CSV table of C-alpha atoms in Angstrom, one decimal:
chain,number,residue,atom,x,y,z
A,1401,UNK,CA,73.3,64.3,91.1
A,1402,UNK,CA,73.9,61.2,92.8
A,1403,UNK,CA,72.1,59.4,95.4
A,1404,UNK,CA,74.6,59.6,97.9
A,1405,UNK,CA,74.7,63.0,97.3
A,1406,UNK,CA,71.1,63.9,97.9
A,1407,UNK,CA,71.8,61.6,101.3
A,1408,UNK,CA,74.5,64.1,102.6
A,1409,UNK,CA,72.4,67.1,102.1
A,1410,UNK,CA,69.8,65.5,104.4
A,1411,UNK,CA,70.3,65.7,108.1
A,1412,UNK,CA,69.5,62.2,109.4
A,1413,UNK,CA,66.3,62.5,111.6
A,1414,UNK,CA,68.0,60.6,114.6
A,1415,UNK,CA,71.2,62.4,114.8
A,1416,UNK,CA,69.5,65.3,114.4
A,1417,UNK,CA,67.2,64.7,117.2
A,1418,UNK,CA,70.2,63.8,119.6
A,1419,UNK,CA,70.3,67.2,120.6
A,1420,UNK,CA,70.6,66.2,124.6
A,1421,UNK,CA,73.4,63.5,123.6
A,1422,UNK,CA,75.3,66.5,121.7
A,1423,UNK,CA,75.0,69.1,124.7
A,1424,UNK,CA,75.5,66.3,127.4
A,1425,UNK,CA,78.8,65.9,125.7
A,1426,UNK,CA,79.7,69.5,124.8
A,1427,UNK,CA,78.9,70.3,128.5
A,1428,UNK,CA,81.3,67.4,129.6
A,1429,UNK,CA,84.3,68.9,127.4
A,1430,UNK,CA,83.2,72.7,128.6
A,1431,UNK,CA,83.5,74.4,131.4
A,1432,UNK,CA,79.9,74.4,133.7
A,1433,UNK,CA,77.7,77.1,132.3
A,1434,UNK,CA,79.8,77.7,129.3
A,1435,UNK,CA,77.5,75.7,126.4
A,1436,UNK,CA,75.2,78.3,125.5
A,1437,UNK,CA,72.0,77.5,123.6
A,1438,UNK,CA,71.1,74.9,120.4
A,1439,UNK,CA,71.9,77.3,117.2
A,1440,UNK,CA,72.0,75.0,114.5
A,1441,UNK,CA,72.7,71.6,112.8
A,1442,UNK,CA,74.9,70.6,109.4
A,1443,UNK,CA,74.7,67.7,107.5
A,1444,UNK,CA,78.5,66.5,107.7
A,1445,UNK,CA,77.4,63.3,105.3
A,1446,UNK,CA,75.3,59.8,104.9
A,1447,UNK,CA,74.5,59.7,109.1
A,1448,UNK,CA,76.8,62.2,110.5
A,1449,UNK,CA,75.4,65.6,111.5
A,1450,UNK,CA,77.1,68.1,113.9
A,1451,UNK,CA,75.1,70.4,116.6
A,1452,UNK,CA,76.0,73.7,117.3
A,1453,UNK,CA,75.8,75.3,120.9
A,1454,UNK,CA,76.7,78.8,121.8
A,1455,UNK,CA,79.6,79.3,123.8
A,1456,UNK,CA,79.4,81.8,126.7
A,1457,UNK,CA,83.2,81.6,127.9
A,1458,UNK,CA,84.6,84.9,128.1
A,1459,UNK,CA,87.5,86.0,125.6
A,1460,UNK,CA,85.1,83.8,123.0
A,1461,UNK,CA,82.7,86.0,121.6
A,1462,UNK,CA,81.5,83.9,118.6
A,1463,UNK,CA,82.3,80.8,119.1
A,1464,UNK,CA,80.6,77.9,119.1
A,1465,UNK,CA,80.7,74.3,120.6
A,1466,UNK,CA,80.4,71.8,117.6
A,1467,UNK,CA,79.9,68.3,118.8
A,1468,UNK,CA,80.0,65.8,115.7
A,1469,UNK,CA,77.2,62.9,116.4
A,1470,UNK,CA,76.7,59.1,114.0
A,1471,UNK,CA,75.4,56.3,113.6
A,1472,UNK,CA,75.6,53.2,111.7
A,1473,UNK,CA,73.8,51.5,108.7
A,1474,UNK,CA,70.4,50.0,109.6
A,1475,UNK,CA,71.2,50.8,113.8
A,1476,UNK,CA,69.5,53.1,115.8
A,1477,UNK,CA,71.9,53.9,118.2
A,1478,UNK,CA,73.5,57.5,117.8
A,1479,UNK,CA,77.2,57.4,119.0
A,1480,UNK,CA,79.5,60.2,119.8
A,1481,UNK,CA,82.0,61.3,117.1
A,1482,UNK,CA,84.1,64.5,118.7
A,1483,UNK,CA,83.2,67.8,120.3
A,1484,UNK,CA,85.5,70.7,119.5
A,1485,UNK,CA,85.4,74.7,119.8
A,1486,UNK,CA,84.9,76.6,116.7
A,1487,UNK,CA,84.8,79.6,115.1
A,1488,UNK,CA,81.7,80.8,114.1
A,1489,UNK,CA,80.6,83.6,111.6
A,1490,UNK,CA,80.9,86.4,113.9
A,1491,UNK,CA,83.7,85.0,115.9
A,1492,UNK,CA,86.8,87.4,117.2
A,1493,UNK,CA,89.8,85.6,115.4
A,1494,UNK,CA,93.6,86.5,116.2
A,1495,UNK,CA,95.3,88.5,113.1
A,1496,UNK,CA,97.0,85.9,111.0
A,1497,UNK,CA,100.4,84.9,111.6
A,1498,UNK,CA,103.1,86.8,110.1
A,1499,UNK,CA,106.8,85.1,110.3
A,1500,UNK,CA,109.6,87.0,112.4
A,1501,UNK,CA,111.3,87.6,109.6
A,1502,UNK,CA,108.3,89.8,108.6
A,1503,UNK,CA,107.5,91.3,112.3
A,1504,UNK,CA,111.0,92.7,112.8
A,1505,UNK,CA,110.5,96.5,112.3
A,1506,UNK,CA,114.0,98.9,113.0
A,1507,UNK,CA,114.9,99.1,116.7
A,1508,UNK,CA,113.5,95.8,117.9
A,1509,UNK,CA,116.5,94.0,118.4
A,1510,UNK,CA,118.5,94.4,121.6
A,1511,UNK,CA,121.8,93.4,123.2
A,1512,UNK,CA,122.4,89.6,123.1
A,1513,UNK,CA,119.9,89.1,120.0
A,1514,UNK,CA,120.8,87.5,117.2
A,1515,UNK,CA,119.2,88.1,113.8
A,1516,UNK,CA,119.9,85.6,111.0
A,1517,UNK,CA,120.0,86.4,107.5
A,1518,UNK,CA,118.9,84.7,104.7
A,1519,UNK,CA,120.7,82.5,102.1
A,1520,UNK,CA,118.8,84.1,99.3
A,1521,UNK,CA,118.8,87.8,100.9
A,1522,UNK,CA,118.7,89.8,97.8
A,1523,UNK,CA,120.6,93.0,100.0
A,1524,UNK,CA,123.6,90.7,99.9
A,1525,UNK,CA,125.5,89.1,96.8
A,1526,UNK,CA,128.7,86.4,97.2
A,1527,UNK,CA,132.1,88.3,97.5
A,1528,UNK,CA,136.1,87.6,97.4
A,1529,UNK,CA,136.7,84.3,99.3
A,1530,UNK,CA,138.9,82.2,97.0
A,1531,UNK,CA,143.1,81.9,97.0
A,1532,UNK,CA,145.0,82.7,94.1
A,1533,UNK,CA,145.3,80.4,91.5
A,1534,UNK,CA,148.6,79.0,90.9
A,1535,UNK,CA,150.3,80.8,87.6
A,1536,UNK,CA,149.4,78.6,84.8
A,1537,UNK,CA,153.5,77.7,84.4
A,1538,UNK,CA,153.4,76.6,87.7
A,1539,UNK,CA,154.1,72.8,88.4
A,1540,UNK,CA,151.4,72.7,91.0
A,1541,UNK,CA,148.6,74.2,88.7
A,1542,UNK,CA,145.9,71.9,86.9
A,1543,UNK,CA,147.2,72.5,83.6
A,1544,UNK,CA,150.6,71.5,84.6
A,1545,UNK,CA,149.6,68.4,86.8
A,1546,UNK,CA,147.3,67.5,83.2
A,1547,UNK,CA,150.1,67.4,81.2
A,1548,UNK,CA,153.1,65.6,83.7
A,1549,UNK,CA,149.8,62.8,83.7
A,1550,UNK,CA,149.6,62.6,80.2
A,1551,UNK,CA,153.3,62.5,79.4
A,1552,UNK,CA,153.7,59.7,82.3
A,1553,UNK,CA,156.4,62.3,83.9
A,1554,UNK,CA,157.5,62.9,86.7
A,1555,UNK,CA,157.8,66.5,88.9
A,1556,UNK,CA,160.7,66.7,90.0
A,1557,UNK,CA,161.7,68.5,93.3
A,1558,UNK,CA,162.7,72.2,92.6
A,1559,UNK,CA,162.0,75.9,93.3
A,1560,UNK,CA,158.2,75.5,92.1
A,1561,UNK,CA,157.4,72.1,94.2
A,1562,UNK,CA,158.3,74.0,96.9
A,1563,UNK,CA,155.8,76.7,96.5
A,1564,UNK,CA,152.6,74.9,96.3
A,1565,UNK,CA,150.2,78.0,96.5
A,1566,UNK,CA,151.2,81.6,95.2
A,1567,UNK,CA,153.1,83.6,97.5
A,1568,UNK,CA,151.2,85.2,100.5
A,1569,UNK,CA,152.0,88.6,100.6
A,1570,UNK,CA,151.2,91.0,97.9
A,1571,UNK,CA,148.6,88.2,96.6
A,1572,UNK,CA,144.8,89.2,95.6
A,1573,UNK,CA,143.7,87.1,98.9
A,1574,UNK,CA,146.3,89.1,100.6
A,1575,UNK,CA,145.6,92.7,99.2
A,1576,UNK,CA,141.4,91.8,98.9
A,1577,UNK,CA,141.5,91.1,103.1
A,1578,UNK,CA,143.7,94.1,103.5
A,1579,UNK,CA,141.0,96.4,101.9
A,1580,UNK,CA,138.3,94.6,103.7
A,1581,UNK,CA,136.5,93.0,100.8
A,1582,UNK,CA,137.4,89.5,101.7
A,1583,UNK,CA,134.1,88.8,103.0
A,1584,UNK,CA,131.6,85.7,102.3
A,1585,UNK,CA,128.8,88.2,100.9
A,1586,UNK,CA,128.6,91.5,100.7
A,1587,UNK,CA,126.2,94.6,99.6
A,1588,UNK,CA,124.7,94.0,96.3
A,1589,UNK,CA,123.2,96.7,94.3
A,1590,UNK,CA,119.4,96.0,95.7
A,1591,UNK,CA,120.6,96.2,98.9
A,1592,UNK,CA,122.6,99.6,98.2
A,1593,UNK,CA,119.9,101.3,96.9
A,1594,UNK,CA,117.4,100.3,99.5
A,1595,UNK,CA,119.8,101.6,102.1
A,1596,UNK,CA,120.2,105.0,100.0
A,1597,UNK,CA,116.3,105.4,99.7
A,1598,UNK,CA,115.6,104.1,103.2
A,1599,UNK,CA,118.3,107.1,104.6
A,1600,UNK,CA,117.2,109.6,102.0
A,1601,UNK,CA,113.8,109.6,103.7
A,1602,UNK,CA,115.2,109.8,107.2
A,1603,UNK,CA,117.5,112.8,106.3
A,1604,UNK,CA,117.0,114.0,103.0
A,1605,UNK,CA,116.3,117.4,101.4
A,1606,UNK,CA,112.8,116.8,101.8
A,1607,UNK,CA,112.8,116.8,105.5
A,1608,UNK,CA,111.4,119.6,107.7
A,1609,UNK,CA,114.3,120.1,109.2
A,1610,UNK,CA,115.9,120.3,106.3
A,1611,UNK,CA,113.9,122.9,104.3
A,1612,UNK,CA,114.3,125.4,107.1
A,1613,UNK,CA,118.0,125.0,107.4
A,1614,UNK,CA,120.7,128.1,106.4
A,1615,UNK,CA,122.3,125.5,104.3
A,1616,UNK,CA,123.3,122.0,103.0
A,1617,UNK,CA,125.8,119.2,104.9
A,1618,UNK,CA,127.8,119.5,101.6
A,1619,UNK,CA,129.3,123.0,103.1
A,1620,UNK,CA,129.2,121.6,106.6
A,1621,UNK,CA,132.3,121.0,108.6
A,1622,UNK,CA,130.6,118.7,110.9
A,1623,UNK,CA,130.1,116.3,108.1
A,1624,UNK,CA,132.8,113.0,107.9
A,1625,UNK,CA,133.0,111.7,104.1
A,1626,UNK,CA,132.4,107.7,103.5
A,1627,UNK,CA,133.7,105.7,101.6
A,1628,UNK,CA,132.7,104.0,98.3
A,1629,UNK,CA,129.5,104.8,96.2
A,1630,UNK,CA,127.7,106.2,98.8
A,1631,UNK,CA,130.2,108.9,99.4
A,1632,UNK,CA,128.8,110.2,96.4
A,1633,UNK,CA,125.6,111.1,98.2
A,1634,UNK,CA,125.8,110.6,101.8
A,1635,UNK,CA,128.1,111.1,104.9
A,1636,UNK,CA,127.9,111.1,108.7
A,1637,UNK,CA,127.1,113.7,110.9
A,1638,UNK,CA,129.2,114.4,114.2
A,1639,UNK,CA,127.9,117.7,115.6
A,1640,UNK,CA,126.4,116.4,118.7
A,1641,UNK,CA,123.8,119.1,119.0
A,1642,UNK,CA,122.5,118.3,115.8
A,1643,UNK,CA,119.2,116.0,115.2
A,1644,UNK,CA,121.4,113.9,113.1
A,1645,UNK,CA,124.7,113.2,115.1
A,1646,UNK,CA,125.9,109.9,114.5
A,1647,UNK,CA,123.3,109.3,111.6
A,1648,UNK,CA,123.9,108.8,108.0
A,1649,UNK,CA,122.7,112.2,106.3
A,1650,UNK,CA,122.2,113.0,102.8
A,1651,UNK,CA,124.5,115.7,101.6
A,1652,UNK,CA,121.6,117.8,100.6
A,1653,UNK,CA,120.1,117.6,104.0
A,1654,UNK,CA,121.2,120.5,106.5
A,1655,UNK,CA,120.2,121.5,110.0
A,1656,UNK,CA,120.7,124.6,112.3
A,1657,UNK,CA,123.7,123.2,113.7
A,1658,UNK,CA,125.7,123.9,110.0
A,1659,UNK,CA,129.2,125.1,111.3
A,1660,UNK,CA,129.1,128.5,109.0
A,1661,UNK,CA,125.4,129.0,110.4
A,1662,UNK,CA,126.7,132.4,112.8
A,1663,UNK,CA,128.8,133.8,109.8
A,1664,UNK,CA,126.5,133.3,106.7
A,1665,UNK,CA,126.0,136.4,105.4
A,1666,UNK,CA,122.5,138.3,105.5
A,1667,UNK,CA,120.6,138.4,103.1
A,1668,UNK,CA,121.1,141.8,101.1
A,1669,UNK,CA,118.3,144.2,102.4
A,1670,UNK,CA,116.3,146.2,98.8
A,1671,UNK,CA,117.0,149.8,98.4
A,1672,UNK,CA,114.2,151.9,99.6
A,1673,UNK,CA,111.0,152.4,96.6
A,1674,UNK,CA,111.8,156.3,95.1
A,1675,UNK,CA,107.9,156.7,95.1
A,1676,UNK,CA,106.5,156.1,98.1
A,1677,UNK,CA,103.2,153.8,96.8
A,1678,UNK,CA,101.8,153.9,100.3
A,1679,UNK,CA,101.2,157.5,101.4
A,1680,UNK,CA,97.7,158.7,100.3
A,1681,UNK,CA,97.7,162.1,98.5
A,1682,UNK,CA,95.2,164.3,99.1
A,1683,UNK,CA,93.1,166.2,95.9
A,1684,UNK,CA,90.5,168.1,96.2
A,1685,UNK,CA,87.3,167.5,94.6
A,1686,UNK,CA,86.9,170.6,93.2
A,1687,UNK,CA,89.5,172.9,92.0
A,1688,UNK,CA,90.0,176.1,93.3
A,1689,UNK,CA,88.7,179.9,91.4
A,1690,UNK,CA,92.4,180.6,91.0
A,1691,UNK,CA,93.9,177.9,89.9
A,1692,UNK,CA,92.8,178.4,86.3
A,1693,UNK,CA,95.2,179.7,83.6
A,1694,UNK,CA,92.7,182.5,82.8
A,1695,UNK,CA,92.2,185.2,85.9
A,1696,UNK,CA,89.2,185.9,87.2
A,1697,UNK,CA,87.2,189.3,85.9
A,1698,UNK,CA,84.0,190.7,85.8
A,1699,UNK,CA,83.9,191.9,82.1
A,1700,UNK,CA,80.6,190.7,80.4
A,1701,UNK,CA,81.7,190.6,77.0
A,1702,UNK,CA,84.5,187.6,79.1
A,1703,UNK,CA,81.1,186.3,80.7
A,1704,UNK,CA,79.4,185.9,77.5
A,1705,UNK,CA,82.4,183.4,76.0
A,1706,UNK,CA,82.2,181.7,78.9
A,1707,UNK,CA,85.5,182.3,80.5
A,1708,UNK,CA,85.1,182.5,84.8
């Protein structure tokens, strides 16, 4: 350990004993009667030591006037270095700071908000947004400019000059923008599933409502197909009396409002038990004289075998 070391772990006696200086200073920055009492003093290095005061400002539970005191090599002056409001130990911090990007839950934003997405979003992947490429035979295509430059020729004016780019209708551009997939990005196959777990949980078989319902959207005439993939599972519900109108629903999830709910047939009722198991039937403890299969008689030779 080095000598300068040892110094810094050392408060120097006279900046530690400017404890007036420190809380004439702290109380100059503060509000009157904020600076609380002396708690404490740390060795910032070789002459510098900072004094702690409590702070008594409401909303500041904790916190603690620090008020940075120094003084030079072989002077005994102590001189005023900063006073600031600190955190202590025990002091009541603000959460930390979360981006927007992070805060924004679904349903926060409103009319006239804008929410920008990210070049990197990983819900999104680049789509169709190039023209055709000219037909390799074509005298404006690269190949064929390559060649006229290597062979020092000329292109002479004809019916392919005059069609510099492939013909507009009935192109891919043409036939991509007409199906709606000429877009700069569009869902990717993260971003697909996400949406497909994210409305599975929402309206899903799993549901409440769901569980209790007479049957599936599948079977419901309420239900409007979509489109693409998600057709496979999913589709929009339009019965407005239905917890799900306008929602994206799982076709597995179903609701009282299913349109063949009033003519679904009963459930078939079980024929009525042959024995009935729930009447108690009364015996007698003991049996009667006559029920035997021997009559009763008053011979004694009977009495002697034992016969009643």
């Amino acid at each position: 350990m080095s000598a300068a070391t040892t110094r810094s772990r050392t408060p120097d006696r006279l900046c530690a004993e400017a404890v007036d200086l420190a809380r004439a200073a702290a109380e100059e920055a503060a509000a009157p009667g904020v600076v609380g009492a002396h708690v404490g003093t740390v060795s910032e290095g070789d002459r510098v030591v900072t004094h702690f005061f409590e702070c008594r400002e409401l909303g500041y539970r904790g916190w603690r006037w620090a008020v940075t005191v120094a003084r030079a090599s072989r002077a005994k002056a102590v001189t005023l270095d900063e006073v600031v409001l600190l955190p202590g130990p025990d002091a009541v911090l603000a959460p930390e700071w979360v981006p927007w990007s992070e805060r924004l839950r679904p349903g926060d934003m409103g009319p006239g908000d804008l929410l920008p997405t990210d070049a990197e979003d990983l819900r999104l992947e680049p789509g169709y947004t190039g023209e055709d490429e000219p037909p390799p035979n074509s005298a404006v295509s690269a190949e064929m400019a390559d060649l006229a430059e290597a062979e020092d020729a000329d292109v002479t004016a004809g019916p392919p000059a005059e069609l510099p780019t492939a013909p507009r209708r009935g192109s891919i551009a043409a036939v991509a923008e007409e199906l709606g997939m000429r877009r700069a990005r569009v869902l990717s196959r993260y971003g697909l599933h996400t949406a497909a777990d994210r409305w599975e949980e929402a309206f899903g078989a799993k549901t409440p409502m769901a569980q209790a319902a007479p049957a599936a959207c599948l079977s419901c005439g309420f239900l409007v197909p979509v489109g693409g993939s998600l057709g496979q599972a999913f589709g929009v519900c339009a019965n407005e009396f239905s917890p799900a109108d306008g929602r994206v629903v799982s076709l597995t999830y179903g609701c009282g409002g299913h349109s063949e709910a009033a003519v679904m047939p009963k459930p078939p009722r079980p024929a009525d038990p042959v024995i009935d198991e729930t009447r108690v039937d009364p015996f007698p403890l003991r049996p009667s004289p006559d029920s035997g299969s021997v009559p009763e008689t008053a011979d004694e030779e009977s009495a002697e075998l034992g016969h009643s």
